[in-house]
PDB file of C-alpha atoms in Angstrom:
ATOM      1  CA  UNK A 775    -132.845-236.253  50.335  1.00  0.00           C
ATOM      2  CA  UNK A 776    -131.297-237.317  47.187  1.00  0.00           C
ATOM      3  CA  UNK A 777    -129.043-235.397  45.345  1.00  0.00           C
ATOM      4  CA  UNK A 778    -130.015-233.975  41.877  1.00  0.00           C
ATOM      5  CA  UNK A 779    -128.529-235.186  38.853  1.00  0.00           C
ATOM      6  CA  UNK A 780    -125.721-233.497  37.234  1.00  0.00           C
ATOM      7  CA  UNK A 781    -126.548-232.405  33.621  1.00  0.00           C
ATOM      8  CA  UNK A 782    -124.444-231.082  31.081  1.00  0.00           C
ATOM      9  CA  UNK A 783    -124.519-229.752  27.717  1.00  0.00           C
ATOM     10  CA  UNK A 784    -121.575-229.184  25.108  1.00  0.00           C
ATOM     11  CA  UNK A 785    -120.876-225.495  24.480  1.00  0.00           C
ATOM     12  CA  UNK A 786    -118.182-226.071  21.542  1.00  0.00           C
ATOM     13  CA  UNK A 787    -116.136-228.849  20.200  1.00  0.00           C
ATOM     14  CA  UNK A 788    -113.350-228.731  17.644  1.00  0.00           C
ATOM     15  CA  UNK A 789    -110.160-226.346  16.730  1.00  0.00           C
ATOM     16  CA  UNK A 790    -109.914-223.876  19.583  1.00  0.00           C
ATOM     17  CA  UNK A 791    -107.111-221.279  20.276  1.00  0.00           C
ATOM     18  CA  UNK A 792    -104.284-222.309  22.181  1.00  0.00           C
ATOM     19  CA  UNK A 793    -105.387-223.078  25.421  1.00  0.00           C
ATOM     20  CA  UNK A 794    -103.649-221.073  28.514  1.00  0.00           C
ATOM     21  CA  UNK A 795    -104.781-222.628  31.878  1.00  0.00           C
ATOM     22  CA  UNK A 796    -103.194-219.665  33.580  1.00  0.00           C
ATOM     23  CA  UNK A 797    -105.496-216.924  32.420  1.00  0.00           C
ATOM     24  CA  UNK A 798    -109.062-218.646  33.723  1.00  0.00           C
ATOM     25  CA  UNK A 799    -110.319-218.561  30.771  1.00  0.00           C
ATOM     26  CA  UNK A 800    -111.261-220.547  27.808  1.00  0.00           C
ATOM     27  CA  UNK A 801    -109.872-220.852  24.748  1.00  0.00           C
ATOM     28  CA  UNK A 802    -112.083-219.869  21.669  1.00  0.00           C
ATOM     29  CA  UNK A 803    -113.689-222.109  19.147  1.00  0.00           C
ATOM     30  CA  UNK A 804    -112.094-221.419  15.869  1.00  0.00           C
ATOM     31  CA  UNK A 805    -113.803-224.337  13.532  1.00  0.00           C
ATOM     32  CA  UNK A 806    -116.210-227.360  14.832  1.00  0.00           C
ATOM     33  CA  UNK A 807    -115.046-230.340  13.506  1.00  0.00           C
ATOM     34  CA  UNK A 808    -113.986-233.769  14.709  1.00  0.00           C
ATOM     35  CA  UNK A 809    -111.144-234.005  12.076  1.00  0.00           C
ATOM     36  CA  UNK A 810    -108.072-231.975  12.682  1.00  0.00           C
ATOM     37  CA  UNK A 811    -105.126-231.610   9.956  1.00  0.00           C
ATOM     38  CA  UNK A 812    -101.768-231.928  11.730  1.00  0.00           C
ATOM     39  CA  UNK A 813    -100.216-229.047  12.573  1.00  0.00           C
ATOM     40  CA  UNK A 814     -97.588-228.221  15.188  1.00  0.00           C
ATOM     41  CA  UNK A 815     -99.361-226.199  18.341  1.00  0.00           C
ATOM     42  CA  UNK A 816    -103.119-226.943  17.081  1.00  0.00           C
ATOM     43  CA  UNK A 817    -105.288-227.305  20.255  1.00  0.00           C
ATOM     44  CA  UNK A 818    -108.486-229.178  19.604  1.00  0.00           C
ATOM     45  CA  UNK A 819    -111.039-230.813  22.061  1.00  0.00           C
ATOM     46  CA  UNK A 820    -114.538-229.273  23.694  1.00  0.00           C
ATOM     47  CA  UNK A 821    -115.596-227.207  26.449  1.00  0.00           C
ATOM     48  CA  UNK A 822    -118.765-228.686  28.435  1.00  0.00           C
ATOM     49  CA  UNK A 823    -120.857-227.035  30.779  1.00  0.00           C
ATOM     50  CA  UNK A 824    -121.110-228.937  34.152  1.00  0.00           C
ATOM     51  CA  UNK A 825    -124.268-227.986  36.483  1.00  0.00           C
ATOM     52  CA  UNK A 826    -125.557-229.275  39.582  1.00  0.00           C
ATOM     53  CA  UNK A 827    -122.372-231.006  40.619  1.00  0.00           C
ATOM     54  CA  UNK A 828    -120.422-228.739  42.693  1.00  0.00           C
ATOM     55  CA  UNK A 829    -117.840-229.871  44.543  1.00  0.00           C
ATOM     56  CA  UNK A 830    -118.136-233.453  42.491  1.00  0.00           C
ATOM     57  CA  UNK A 831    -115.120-234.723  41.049  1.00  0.00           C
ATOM     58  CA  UNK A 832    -115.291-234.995  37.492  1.00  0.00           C
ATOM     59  CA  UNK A 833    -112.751-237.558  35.926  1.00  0.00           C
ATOM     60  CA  UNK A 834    -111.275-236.716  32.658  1.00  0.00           C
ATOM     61  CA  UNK A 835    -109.219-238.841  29.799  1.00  0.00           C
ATOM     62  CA  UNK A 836    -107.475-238.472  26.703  1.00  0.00           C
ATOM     63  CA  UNK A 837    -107.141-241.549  24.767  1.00  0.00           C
ATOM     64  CA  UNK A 838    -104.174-241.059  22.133  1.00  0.00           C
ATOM     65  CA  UNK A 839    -103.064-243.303  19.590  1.00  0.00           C
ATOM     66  CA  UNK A 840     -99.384-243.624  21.123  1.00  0.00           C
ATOM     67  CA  UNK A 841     -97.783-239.653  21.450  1.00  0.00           C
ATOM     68  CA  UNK A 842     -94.488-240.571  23.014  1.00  0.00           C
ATOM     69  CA  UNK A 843     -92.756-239.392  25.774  1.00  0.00           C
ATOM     70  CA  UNK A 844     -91.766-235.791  25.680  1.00  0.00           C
ATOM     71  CA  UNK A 845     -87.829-237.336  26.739  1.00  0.00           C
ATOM     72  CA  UNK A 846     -87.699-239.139  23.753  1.00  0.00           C
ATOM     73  CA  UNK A 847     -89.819-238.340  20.373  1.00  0.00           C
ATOM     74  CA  UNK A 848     -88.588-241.899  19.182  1.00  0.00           C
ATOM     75  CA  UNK A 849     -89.655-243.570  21.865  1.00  0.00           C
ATOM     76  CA  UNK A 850     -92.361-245.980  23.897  1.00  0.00           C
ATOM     77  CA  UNK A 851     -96.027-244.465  23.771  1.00  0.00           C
ATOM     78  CA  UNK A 852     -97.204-242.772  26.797  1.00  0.00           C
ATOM     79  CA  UNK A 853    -100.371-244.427  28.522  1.00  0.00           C
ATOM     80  CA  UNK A 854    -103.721-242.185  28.521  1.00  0.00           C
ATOM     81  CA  UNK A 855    -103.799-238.959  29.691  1.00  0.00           C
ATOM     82  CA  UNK A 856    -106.001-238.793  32.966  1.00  0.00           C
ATOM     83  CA  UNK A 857    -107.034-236.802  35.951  1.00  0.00           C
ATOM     84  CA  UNK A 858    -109.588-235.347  38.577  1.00  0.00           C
ATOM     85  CA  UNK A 859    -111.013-231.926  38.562  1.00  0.00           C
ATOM     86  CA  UNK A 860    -113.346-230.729  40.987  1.00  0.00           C
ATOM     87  CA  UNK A 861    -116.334-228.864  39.888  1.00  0.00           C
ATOM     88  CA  UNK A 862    -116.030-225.206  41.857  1.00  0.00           C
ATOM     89  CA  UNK A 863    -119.351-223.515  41.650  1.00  0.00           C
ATOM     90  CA  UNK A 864    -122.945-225.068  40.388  1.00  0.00           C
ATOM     91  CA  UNK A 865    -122.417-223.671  36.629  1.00  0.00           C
ATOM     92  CA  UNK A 866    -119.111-224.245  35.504  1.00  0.00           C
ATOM     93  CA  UNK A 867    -117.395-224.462  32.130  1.00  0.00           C
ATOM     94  CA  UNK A 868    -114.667-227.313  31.578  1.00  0.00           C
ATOM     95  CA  UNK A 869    -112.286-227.473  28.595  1.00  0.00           C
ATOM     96  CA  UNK A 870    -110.315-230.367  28.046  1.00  0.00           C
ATOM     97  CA  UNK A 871    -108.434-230.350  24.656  1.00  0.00           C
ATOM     98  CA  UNK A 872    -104.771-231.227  23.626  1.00  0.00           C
ATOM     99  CA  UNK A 873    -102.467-229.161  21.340  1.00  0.00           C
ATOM    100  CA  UNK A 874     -99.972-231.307  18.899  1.00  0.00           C
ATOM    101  CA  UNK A 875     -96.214-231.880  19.371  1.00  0.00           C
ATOM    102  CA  UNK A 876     -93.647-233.366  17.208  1.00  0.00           C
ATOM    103  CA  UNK A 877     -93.401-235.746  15.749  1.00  0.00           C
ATOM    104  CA  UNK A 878     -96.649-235.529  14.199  1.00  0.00           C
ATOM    105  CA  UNK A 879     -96.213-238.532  12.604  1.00  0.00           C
ATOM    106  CA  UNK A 880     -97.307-239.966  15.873  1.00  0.00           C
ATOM    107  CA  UNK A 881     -99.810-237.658  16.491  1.00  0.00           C
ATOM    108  CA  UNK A 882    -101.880-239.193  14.154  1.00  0.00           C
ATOM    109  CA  UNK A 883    -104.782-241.060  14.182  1.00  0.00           C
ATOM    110  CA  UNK A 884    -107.914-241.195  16.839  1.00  0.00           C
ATOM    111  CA  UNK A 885    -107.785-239.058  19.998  1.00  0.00           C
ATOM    112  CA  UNK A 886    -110.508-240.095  22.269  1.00  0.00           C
ATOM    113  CA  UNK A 887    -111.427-237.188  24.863  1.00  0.00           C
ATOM    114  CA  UNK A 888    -113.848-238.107  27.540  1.00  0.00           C
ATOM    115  CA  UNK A 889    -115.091-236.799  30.941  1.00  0.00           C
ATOM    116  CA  UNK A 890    -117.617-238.648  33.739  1.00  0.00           C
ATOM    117  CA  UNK A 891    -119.314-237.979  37.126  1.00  0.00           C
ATOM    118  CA  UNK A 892    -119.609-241.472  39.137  1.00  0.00           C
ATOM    119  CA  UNK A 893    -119.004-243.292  36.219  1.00  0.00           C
ATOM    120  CA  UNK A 894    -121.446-242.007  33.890  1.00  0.00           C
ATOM    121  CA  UNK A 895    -119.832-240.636  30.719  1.00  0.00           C
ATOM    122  CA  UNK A 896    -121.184-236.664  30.357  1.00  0.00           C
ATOM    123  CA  UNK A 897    -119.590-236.416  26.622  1.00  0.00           C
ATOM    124  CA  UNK A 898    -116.923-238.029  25.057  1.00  0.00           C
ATOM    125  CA  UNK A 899    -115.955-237.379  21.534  1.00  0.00           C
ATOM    126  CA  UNK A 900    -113.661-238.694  19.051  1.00  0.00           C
ATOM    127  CA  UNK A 901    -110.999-236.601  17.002  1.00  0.00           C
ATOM    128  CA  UNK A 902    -109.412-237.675  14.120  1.00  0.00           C
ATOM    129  CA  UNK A 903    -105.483-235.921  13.240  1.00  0.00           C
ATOM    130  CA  UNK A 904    -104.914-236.818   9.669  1.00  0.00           C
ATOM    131  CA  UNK A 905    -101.605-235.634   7.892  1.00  0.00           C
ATOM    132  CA  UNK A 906    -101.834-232.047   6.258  1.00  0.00           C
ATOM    133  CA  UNK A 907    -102.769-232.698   1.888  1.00  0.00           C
ATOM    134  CA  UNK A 908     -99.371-233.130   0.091  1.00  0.00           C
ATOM    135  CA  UNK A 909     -98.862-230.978  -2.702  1.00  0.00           C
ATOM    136  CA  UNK A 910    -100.776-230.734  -5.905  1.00  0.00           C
ATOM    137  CA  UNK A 911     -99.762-233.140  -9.012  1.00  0.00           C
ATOM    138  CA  UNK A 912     -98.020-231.881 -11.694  1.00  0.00           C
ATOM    139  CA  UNK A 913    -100.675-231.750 -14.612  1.00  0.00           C
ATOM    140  CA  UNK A 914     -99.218-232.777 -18.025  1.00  0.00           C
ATOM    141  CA  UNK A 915     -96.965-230.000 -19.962  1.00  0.00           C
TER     142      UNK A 915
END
């Protein structure tokens, strides 16, 4: 017999609470939006909702536009962010986000996030981190 499709469904997508993969649980939606201002610690990205796939692996990647290495803020880009998860029960919840880190001037730019099941792309979105406003002109005196 063949097996079912996986479907899926996006629960929330944007600014979210920092994100602690310890605690089981997900982080909380602050704002929707696909552009995020710059801001040391913001965690954006979206939580989908996987069902039918247990015990699939789904494949995850975050695209960046060239964070460096952790070793040296100054230096080469790191490649894409990528990795397996296996879904654990038939209804499951994933978040995959990313928080900022200095410099933020490499930080900015598009982030694309993106998971699949046997090569089929379930959702993939694109983020944009833009620089934080500068200040305010000085109106004539």
């Amino acid at each position: 017999m063949a097996r079912r499709r996986p479907i899926h469904r996006v629960l929330s997508q944007g600014i979210h609470e920092r994100f602690d993969a310890k605690s089981g649980g997900l982080p909380r939606l602050v704002r929707p939006t696909l552009r995020v201002e710059a801001k040391l610690g913001r965690e954006f990205g979206f939580v989908v909702r996987i069902e039918r796939a247990r015990k699939m692996p789904v494949a995850w990647e975050i695209d960046h536009p060239g964070v460096p290495d952790g070793a040296d803020p100054q230096g080469p880009a790191l490649p894409p962010f990528r990795g397996i998860e296996h879904v654990p029960a038939p209804v499951w919840d994933f978040y995959l986000g990313d928080a900022l880190w200095a410099p933020l001037e490499r930080m900015l730019g598009p982030w694309r996030l993106s998971v699949a099941i046997d090569g089929r792309t379930l959702h993939r979105a694109e983020f944009v981190v833009h620089p934080p406003p500068g200040p305010e002109p000085a109106g004539p005196q």
